[in-house]
């Protein structure tokens, strides 16, 4: 079974500082992709960033970047220059099905990390 | 702007009632999903549909059923609501391989009293 683990239930950061949220996963697949989602108090889940496993370069979207370590099965999210609007729950997600099967396309989510940003 | 729309943001139902949660997407996505979100447990998959009239059980299907008669609509049905089904319900849709991730609805917070 493929699992996703977020070991930090809560994190906090000062405005303008940098914070890293951790995520580890377990899979026997060699080609896959991973996601980080943000859920603000409004509840709307928003895709933050996406990483393809075959790409060695870490994905970056403005202030958000990942540290993807395939051998270690680690996929952490770094938020630079944190802003008050970054306060949310963050989920990492990973496909649970096998390529080619009808179950392909289902994502399994971590438990979530609540990020608080202090002014 | 592409959307996944959940019909209700808040619902309060009585124990034993039959409850329908509706979800509509306008992106012509093949896949649709119902997840349940509870504190400390993350998102857990209830049911998944990869095509019209096709469905697959997720991790926690007990007490739920689904219907997908049209590609754009995926309904979650609680046949006889119980208090342990009080939760946040999230609908999502994606392309067949979820290569670009999911698009989520805004969620329905269901309270069963």
PDB file of C-alpha atoms in Angstrom:
ATOM      1  CA  UNK A   1       0.000   0.000   0.000  1.00  0.00           C
ATOM      2  CA  UNK A   2       1.167   3.465  -0.795  1.00  0.00           C
ATOM      3  CA  UNK A   3       1.210   5.857   2.152  1.00  0.00           C
ATOM      4  CA  UNK A   4       1.890   9.522   2.744  1.00  0.00           C
ATOM      5  CA  UNK A   5       3.070  10.861   6.110  1.00  0.00           C
ATOM      6  CA  UNK A   6       3.194  14.417   7.370  1.00  0.00           C
ATOM      7  CA  UNK A   7       4.900  14.276  10.743  1.00  0.00           C
ATOM      8  CA  UNK A   8       4.280  17.899  11.753  1.00  0.00           C
ATOM      9  CA  UNK A   9       0.679  18.495  12.865  1.00  0.00           C
ATOM     10  CA  UNK A  10       1.411  22.203  13.407  1.00  0.00           C
ATOM     11  CA  UNK A  11       4.101  24.661  12.391  1.00  0.00           C
ATOM     12  CA  UNK A  12       4.521  28.378  12.931  1.00  0.00           C
ATOM     13  CA  UNK A  13       6.631  31.041  11.245  1.00  0.00           C
ATOM     14  CA  UNK A  14       7.228  34.747  11.540  1.00  0.00           C
ATOM     15  CA  UNK A  15       6.145  36.909   8.676  1.00  0.00           C
ATOM     16  CA  UNK A  16       8.933  37.265   6.072  1.00  0.00           C
ATOM     17  CA  UNK A  17      10.763  34.205   7.392  1.00  0.00           C
ATOM     18  CA  UNK A  18      11.146  30.789   5.741  1.00  0.00           C
ATOM     19  CA  UNK A  19       9.430  27.593   6.823  1.00  0.00           C
ATOM     20  CA  UNK A  20       9.710  24.005   5.605  1.00  0.00           C
ATOM     21  CA  UNK A  21       6.900  21.469   5.827  1.00  0.00           C
ATOM     22  CA  UNK A  22       7.883  17.830   5.591  1.00  0.00           C
ATOM     23  CA  UNK A  23       6.271  14.920   3.792  1.00  0.00           C
ATOM     24  CA  UNK A  24       7.434  11.356   3.274  1.00  0.00           C
ATOM     25  CA  UNK A  25       5.824   8.662   1.196  1.00  0.00           C
ATOM     26  CA  UNK A  26       6.177   5.041   0.363  1.00  0.00           C
ATOM     27  CA  UNK A  27       5.857   3.561  -3.109  1.00  0.00           C
ATOM     28  CA  UNK A  28       7.210   0.878  -5.368  1.00  0.00           C
ATOM     29  CA  UNK A  29       6.510   2.927  -8.485  1.00  0.00           C
ATOM     30  CA  UNK A  30       9.387   4.551 -10.369  1.00  0.00           C
ATOM     31  CA  UNK A  31       7.533   7.255 -12.264  1.00  0.00           C
ATOM     32  CA  UNK A  32       4.961   9.319 -10.435  1.00  0.00           C
ATOM     33  CA  UNK A  33       4.145  12.842  -9.384  1.00  0.00           C
ATOM     34  CA  UNK A  34       3.491  14.547  -6.093  1.00  0.00           C
ATOM     35  CA  UNK A  35       1.472  17.546  -5.007  1.00  0.00           C
ATOM     36  CA  UNK A  36       1.189  20.082  -2.232  1.00  0.00           C
ATOM     37  CA  UNK A  37      -2.255  21.545  -1.572  1.00  0.00           C
ATOM     38  CA  UNK A  38      -3.206  24.515   0.592  1.00  0.00           C
ATOM     39  CA  UNK A  39      -6.515  24.733   2.454  1.00  0.00           C
ATOM     40  CA  UNK A  40      -7.125  28.207   3.915  1.00  0.00           C
ATOM     41  CA  UNK A  41      -9.928  28.926   6.391  1.00  0.00           C
ATOM     42  CA  UNK A  42     -12.250  29.397   3.417  1.00  0.00           C
ATOM     43  CA  UNK A  43     -11.865  25.586   2.929  1.00  0.00           C
ATOM     44  CA  UNK A  44     -11.143  25.759  -0.798  1.00  0.00           C
ATOM     45  CA  UNK A  45      -8.280  23.364  -1.525  1.00  0.00           C
ATOM     46  CA  UNK A  46      -5.778  25.023  -3.836  1.00  0.00           C
ATOM     47  CA  UNK A  47      -2.938  23.316  -5.690  1.00  0.00           C
ATOM     48  CA  UNK A  48       0.324  24.933  -4.604  1.00  0.00           C
ATOM     49  CA  UNK A  49       2.968  22.976  -6.473  1.00  0.00           C
ATOM     50  CA  UNK A  50       3.523  19.778  -8.420  1.00  0.00           C
ATOM     51  CA  UNK A  51       6.639  17.643  -8.868  1.00  0.00           C
ATOM     52  CA  UNK A  52       7.288  14.908 -11.393  1.00  0.00           C
ATOM     53  CA  UNK A  53       9.484  12.147 -10.047  1.00  0.00           C
ATOM     54  CA  UNK A  54      11.551  11.752 -13.224  1.00  0.00           C
ATOM     55  CA  UNK A  55      12.656  15.387 -13.065  1.00  0.00           C
ATOM     56  CA  UNK A  56      15.749  15.928 -10.970  1.00  0.00           C
ATOM     57  CA  UNK A  57      15.134  19.660 -10.758  1.00  0.00           C
ATOM     58  CA  UNK A  58      13.008  20.728  -7.822  1.00  0.00           C
ATOM     59  CA  UNK A  59       9.777  22.492  -8.729  1.00  0.00           C
ATOM     60  CA  UNK A  60       9.387  26.184  -7.881  1.00  0.00           C
ATOM     61  CA  UNK A  61       6.323  28.435  -7.941  1.00  0.00           C
ATOM     62  CA  UNK A  62       7.175  31.954  -6.833  1.00  0.00           C
ATOM     63  CA  UNK A  63       7.825  31.762  -3.060  1.00  0.00           C
ATOM     64  CA  UNK A  64       7.034  28.057  -2.915  1.00  0.00           C
ATOM     65  CA  UNK A  65       9.605  25.399  -3.719  1.00  0.00           C
ATOM     66  CA  UNK A  66      10.082  21.734  -3.009  1.00  0.00           C
ATOM     67  CA  UNK A  67      13.012  19.665  -1.858  1.00  0.00           C
ATOM     68  CA  UNK A  68      12.399  16.365  -3.610  1.00  0.00           C
ATOM     69  CA  UNK A  69      14.646  13.489  -2.590  1.00  0.00           C
ATOM     70  CA  UNK A  70      13.515  10.455  -4.537  1.00  0.00           C
ATOM     71  CA  UNK A  71      15.819   7.920  -2.909  1.00  0.00           C
ATOM     72  CA  UNK A  72      14.732   9.045   0.539  1.00  0.00           C
ATOM     73  CA  UNK A  73      11.075   9.308  -0.583  1.00  0.00           C
ATOM     74  CA  UNK A  74      10.897  12.772   0.849  1.00  0.00           C
ATOM     75  CA  UNK A  75       8.970  15.732  -0.567  1.00  0.00           C
ATOM     76  CA  UNK A  76       9.171  18.858   1.574  1.00  0.00           C
ATOM     77  CA  UNK A  77       7.629  22.250   0.854  1.00  0.00           C
ATOM     78  CA  UNK A  78       9.605  25.423   1.506  1.00  0.00           C
ATOM     79  CA  UNK A  79       7.767  28.720   1.820  1.00  0.00           C
ATOM     80  CA  UNK A  80      10.042  31.750   1.573  1.00  0.00           C
ATOM     81  CA  UNK A  81       9.207  35.286   2.697  1.00  0.00           C
ATOM     82  CA  UNK A  82       6.113  33.981   4.514  1.00  0.00           C
ATOM     83  CA  UNK A  83       3.008  36.131   4.350  1.00  0.00           C
ATOM     84  CA  UNK A  84      -0.080  36.265   6.531  1.00  0.00           C
ATOM     85  CA  UNK A  85      -2.068  34.843   3.641  1.00  0.00           C
ATOM     86  CA  UNK A  86       0.036  31.679   3.744  1.00  0.00           C
ATOM     87  CA  UNK A  87      -1.682  30.657   6.987  1.00  0.00           C
ATOM     88  CA  UNK A  88      -3.572  27.477   6.137  1.00  0.00           C
ATOM     89  CA  UNK A  89      -3.534  23.720   6.388  1.00  0.00           C
ATOM     90  CA  UNK A  90      -1.151  22.129   3.922  1.00  0.00           C
ATOM     91  CA  UNK A  91      -1.514  18.626   2.518  1.00  0.00           C
ATOM     92  CA  UNK A  92       0.892  16.610   0.445  1.00  0.00           C
ATOM     93  CA  UNK A  93      -0.653  14.108  -1.929  1.00  0.00           C
ATOM     94  CA  UNK A  94       0.525  11.153  -3.968  1.00  0.00           C
ATOM     95  CA  UNK A  95      -1.177   8.823  -6.491  1.00  0.00           C
ATOM     96  CA  UNK A  96      -2.338   5.619  -4.849  1.00  0.00           C
ATOM     97  CA  UNK A  97      -3.070   3.579  -7.963  1.00  0.00           C
ATOM     98  CA  UNK A  98      -0.820   1.824 -10.440  1.00  0.00           C
ATOM     99  CA  UNK A  99      -0.266   3.264 -13.905  1.00  0.00           C
ATOM    100  CA  UNK A 100      -2.635   1.828 -16.469  1.00  0.00           C
ATOM    101  CA  UNK A 101      -5.202   0.533 -14.020  1.00  0.00           C
ATOM    102  CA  UNK A 102      -8.681   1.925 -13.531  1.00  0.00           C
ATOM    103  CA  UNK A 103      -7.671   3.036 -10.058  1.00  0.00           C
ATOM    104  CA  UNK A 104      -4.958   5.228 -11.501  1.00  0.00           C
ATOM    105  CA  UNK A 105      -5.634   8.830 -10.715  1.00  0.00           C
ATOM    106  CA  UNK A 106      -6.657   8.450  -7.094  1.00  0.00           C
ATOM    107  CA  UNK A 107      -4.602  10.546  -4.720  1.00  0.00           C
ATOM    108  CA  UNK A 108      -3.829   9.685  -1.146  1.00  0.00           C
ATOM    109  CA  UNK A 109      -3.310  12.624   1.190  1.00  0.00           C
ATOM    110  CA  UNK A 110      -1.195  13.152   4.272  1.00  0.00           C
ATOM    111  CA  UNK A 111      -2.728  14.096   7.597  1.00  0.00           C
ATOM    112  CA  UNK A 112      -2.063  17.781   7.027  1.00  0.00           C
ATOM    113  CA  UNK A 113       0.086  20.455   8.696  1.00  0.00           C
ATOM    114  CA  UNK A 114      -1.500  23.591  10.121  1.00  0.00           C
ATOM    115  CA  UNK A 115       0.722  26.586   9.393  1.00  0.00           C
ATOM    116  CA  UNK A 116       0.392  29.711  11.532  1.00  0.00           C
ATOM    117  CA  UNK A 117       2.051  32.935  10.395  1.00  0.00           C
ATOM    118  CA  UNK A 118       2.839  35.490  13.095  1.00  0.00           C
ATOM    119  CA  UNK A 119       3.013  39.184  12.197  1.00  0.00           C
TER     120      UNK A 119
ATOM    121  CA  UNK B   1     -12.973  29.994 -14.583  1.00  0.00           C
ATOM    122  CA  UNK B   2     -13.172  26.230 -14.193  1.00  0.00           C
ATOM    123  CA  UNK B   3     -15.166  25.021 -11.273  1.00  0.00           C
ATOM    124  CA  UNK B   4     -16.293  22.218  -9.079  1.00  0.00           C
ATOM    125  CA  UNK B   5     -19.496  23.221  -7.363  1.00  0.00           C
ATOM    126  CA  UNK B   6     -20.922  21.581  -4.270  1.00  0.00           C
ATOM    127  CA  UNK B   7     -24.582  22.313  -3.783  1.00  0.00           C
ATOM    128  CA  UNK B   8     -24.462  23.142  -0.078  1.00  0.00           C
ATOM    129  CA  UNK B   9     -21.846  24.733   2.130  1.00  0.00           C
ATOM    130  CA  UNK B  10     -23.546  23.757   5.390  1.00  0.00           C
ATOM    131  CA  UNK B  11     -26.136  21.082   6.079  1.00  0.00           C
ATOM    132  CA  UNK B  12     -27.829  19.969   9.282  1.00  0.00           C
ATOM    133  CA  UNK B  13     -29.717  16.675   9.104  1.00  0.00           C
ATOM    134  CA  UNK B  14     -31.392  14.382  11.594  1.00  0.00           C
ATOM    135  CA  UNK B  15     -30.275  10.862  12.394  1.00  0.00           C
ATOM    136  CA  UNK B  16     -31.877   8.377  10.029  1.00  0.00           C
ATOM    137  CA  UNK B  17     -32.525  10.863   7.232  1.00  0.00           C
ATOM    138  CA  UNK B  18     -31.461  10.130   3.675  1.00  0.00           C
ATOM    139  CA  UNK B  19     -28.958  12.800   2.646  1.00  0.00           C
ATOM    140  CA  UNK B  20     -27.846  13.792  -0.836  1.00  0.00           C
ATOM    141  CA  UNK B  21     -24.658  15.759  -1.452  1.00  0.00           C
ATOM    142  CA  UNK B  22     -24.352  17.016  -4.997  1.00  0.00           C
ATOM    143  CA  UNK B  23     -21.238  17.916  -6.945  1.00  0.00           C
ATOM    144  CA  UNK B  24     -21.007  19.340 -10.467  1.00  0.00           C
ATOM    145  CA  UNK B  25     -17.891  20.033 -12.544  1.00  0.00           C
ATOM    146  CA  UNK B  26     -17.615  21.953 -15.797  1.00  0.00           C
ATOM    147  CA  UNK B  27     -14.195  20.772 -16.946  1.00  0.00           C
ATOM    148  CA  UNK B  28     -15.214  17.573 -18.776  1.00  0.00           C
ATOM    149  CA  UNK B  29     -13.073  15.598 -16.325  1.00  0.00           C
ATOM    150  CA  UNK B  30     -13.274  11.819 -16.403  1.00  0.00           C
ATOM    151  CA  UNK B  31     -12.650  11.297 -12.672  1.00  0.00           C
ATOM    152  CA  UNK B  32     -14.725  12.486  -9.755  1.00  0.00           C
ATOM    153  CA  UNK B  33     -14.126  11.840  -6.086  1.00  0.00           C
ATOM    154  CA  UNK B  34     -15.754  12.176  -2.696  1.00  0.00           C
ATOM    155  CA  UNK B  35     -13.461  12.598   0.288  1.00  0.00           C
ATOM    156  CA  UNK B  36     -14.226  13.042   3.937  1.00  0.00           C
ATOM    157  CA  UNK B  37     -12.035  15.345   6.033  1.00  0.00           C
ATOM    158  CA  UNK B  38     -11.737  14.928   9.793  1.00  0.00           C
ATOM    159  CA  UNK B  39      -9.227  16.555  12.178  1.00  0.00           C
ATOM    160  CA  UNK B  40      -6.038  14.528  12.500  1.00  0.00           C
ATOM    161  CA  UNK B  41      -7.102  12.075   9.805  1.00  0.00           C
ATOM    162  CA  UNK B  42      -6.536  14.140   6.692  1.00  0.00           C
ATOM    163  CA  UNK B  43      -8.646  13.336   3.652  1.00  0.00           C
ATOM    164  CA  UNK B  44     -10.058   9.854   3.299  1.00  0.00           C
ATOM    165  CA  UNK B  45     -11.505   8.596   0.034  1.00  0.00           C
ATOM    166  CA  UNK B  46     -15.129   7.475   0.203  1.00  0.00           C
ATOM    167  CA  UNK B  47     -15.895   6.751  -3.443  1.00  0.00           C
ATOM    168  CA  UNK B  48     -14.344   7.349  -6.817  1.00  0.00           C
ATOM    169  CA  UNK B  49     -15.846   7.393 -10.319  1.00  0.00           C
ATOM    170  CA  UNK B  50     -13.727   7.163 -13.457  1.00  0.00           C
ATOM    171  CA  UNK B  51     -16.580   7.264 -15.964  1.00  0.00           C
ATOM    172  CA  UNK B  52     -20.333   7.677 -16.200  1.00  0.00           C
ATOM    173  CA  UNK B  53     -22.095   4.945 -14.250  1.00  0.00           C
ATOM    174  CA  UNK B  54     -18.729   3.582 -13.100  1.00  0.00           C
ATOM    175  CA  UNK B  55     -17.765   3.721  -9.462  1.00  0.00           C
ATOM    176  CA  UNK B  56     -15.206   2.260  -7.155  1.00  0.00           C
ATOM    177  CA  UNK B  57     -15.128   2.060  -3.383  1.00  0.00           C
ATOM    178  CA  UNK B  58     -12.530   4.044  -1.558  1.00  0.00           C
ATOM    179  CA  UNK B  59     -11.132   3.482   1.905  1.00  0.00           C
ATOM    180  CA  UNK B  60     -14.304   4.223   3.900  1.00  0.00           C
ATOM    181  CA  UNK B  61     -17.410   3.415   1.783  1.00  0.00           C
ATOM    182  CA  UNK B  62     -19.542   1.976   4.586  1.00  0.00           C
ATOM    183  CA  UNK B  63     -22.765   3.904   5.052  1.00  0.00           C
ATOM    184  CA  UNK B  64     -22.404   5.728   1.725  1.00  0.00           C
ATOM    185  CA  UNK B  65     -23.394   5.203  -1.881  1.00  0.00           C
ATOM    186  CA  UNK B  66     -22.829   7.275  -5.015  1.00  0.00           C
ATOM    187  CA  UNK B  67     -24.448   7.997  -8.340  1.00  0.00           C
ATOM    188  CA  UNK B  68     -22.948   9.254 -11.562  1.00  0.00           C
ATOM    189  CA  UNK B  69     -25.603   9.352 -14.279  1.00  0.00           C
ATOM    190  CA  UNK B  70     -23.954  12.196 -16.176  1.00  0.00           C
ATOM    191  CA  UNK B  71     -20.282  12.980 -16.634  1.00  0.00           C
ATOM    192  CA  UNK B  72     -20.484  16.333 -14.905  1.00  0.00           C
ATOM    193  CA  UNK B  73     -22.415  15.255 -11.801  1.00  0.00           C
ATOM    194  CA  UNK B  74     -21.397  12.994  -8.931  1.00  0.00           C
ATOM    195  CA  UNK B  75     -23.724  12.545  -5.987  1.00  0.00           C
ATOM    196  CA  UNK B  76     -22.901  11.167  -2.556  1.00  0.00           C
ATOM    197  CA  UNK B  77     -25.780   9.536  -0.707  1.00  0.00           C
ATOM    198  CA  UNK B  78     -26.007   8.807   2.985  1.00  0.00           C
ATOM    199  CA  UNK B  79     -28.750   6.189   3.095  1.00  0.00           C
ATOM    200  CA  UNK B  80     -29.491   6.647   6.798  1.00  0.00           C
ATOM    201  CA  UNK B  81     -27.461   9.443   8.336  1.00  0.00           C
ATOM    202  CA  UNK B  82     -25.733   8.777  11.635  1.00  0.00           C
ATOM    203  CA  UNK B  83     -23.940  11.113  14.028  1.00  0.00           C
ATOM    204  CA  UNK B  84     -20.558   9.577  13.135  1.00  0.00           C
ATOM    205  CA  UNK B  85     -21.044  10.897   9.617  1.00  0.00           C
ATOM    206  CA  UNK B  86     -20.803  14.463  10.886  1.00  0.00           C
ATOM    207  CA  UNK B  87     -17.841  15.751   8.916  1.00  0.00           C
ATOM    208  CA  UNK B  88     -16.521  17.919   6.106  1.00  0.00           C
ATOM    209  CA  UNK B  89     -17.167  16.411   2.681  1.00  0.00           C
ATOM    210  CA  UNK B  90     -14.999  17.422  -0.254  1.00  0.00           C
ATOM    211  CA  UNK B  91     -15.745  16.721  -3.896  1.00  0.00           C
ATOM    212  CA  UNK B  92     -12.989  16.823  -6.513  1.00  0.00           C
ATOM    213  CA  UNK B  93     -12.510  16.092 -10.181  1.00  0.00           C
ATOM    214  CA  UNK B  94      -9.522  15.355 -12.402  1.00  0.00           C
ATOM    215  CA  UNK B  95      -8.395  14.088 -15.755  1.00  0.00           C
ATOM    216  CA  UNK B  96      -8.151  10.300 -16.021  1.00  0.00           C
ATOM    217  CA  UNK B  97      -4.597  10.092 -14.668  1.00  0.00           C
ATOM    218  CA  UNK B  98      -4.807  13.043 -12.248  1.00  0.00           C
ATOM    219  CA  UNK B  99      -1.576  14.186 -13.844  1.00  0.00           C
ATOM    220  CA  UNK B 100      -2.369  17.793 -13.064  1.00  0.00           C
ATOM    221  CA  UNK B 101      -3.926  17.085  -9.702  1.00  0.00           C
ATOM    222  CA  UNK B 102      -7.466  17.595  -8.555  1.00  0.00           C
ATOM    223  CA  UNK B 103      -9.791  20.560  -8.697  1.00  0.00           C
ATOM    224  CA  UNK B 104     -11.773  20.723  -5.479  1.00  0.00           C
ATOM    225  CA  UNK B 105     -15.152  22.088  -4.538  1.00  0.00           C
ATOM    226  CA  UNK B 106     -15.581  24.344  -1.522  1.00  0.00           C
ATOM    227  CA  UNK B 107     -16.720  21.543   0.754  1.00  0.00           C
ATOM    228  CA  UNK B 108     -19.942  20.746   2.575  1.00  0.00           C
ATOM    229  CA  UNK B 109     -19.906  20.720   6.343  1.00  0.00           C
ATOM    230  CA  UNK B 110     -22.535  18.185   7.366  1.00  0.00           C
ATOM    231  CA  UNK B 111     -23.824  17.962  10.904  1.00  0.00           C
ATOM    232  CA  UNK B 112     -26.041  15.018  11.836  1.00  0.00           C
ATOM    233  CA  UNK B 113     -28.021  15.564  15.038  1.00  0.00           C
TER     234      UNK B 113
END
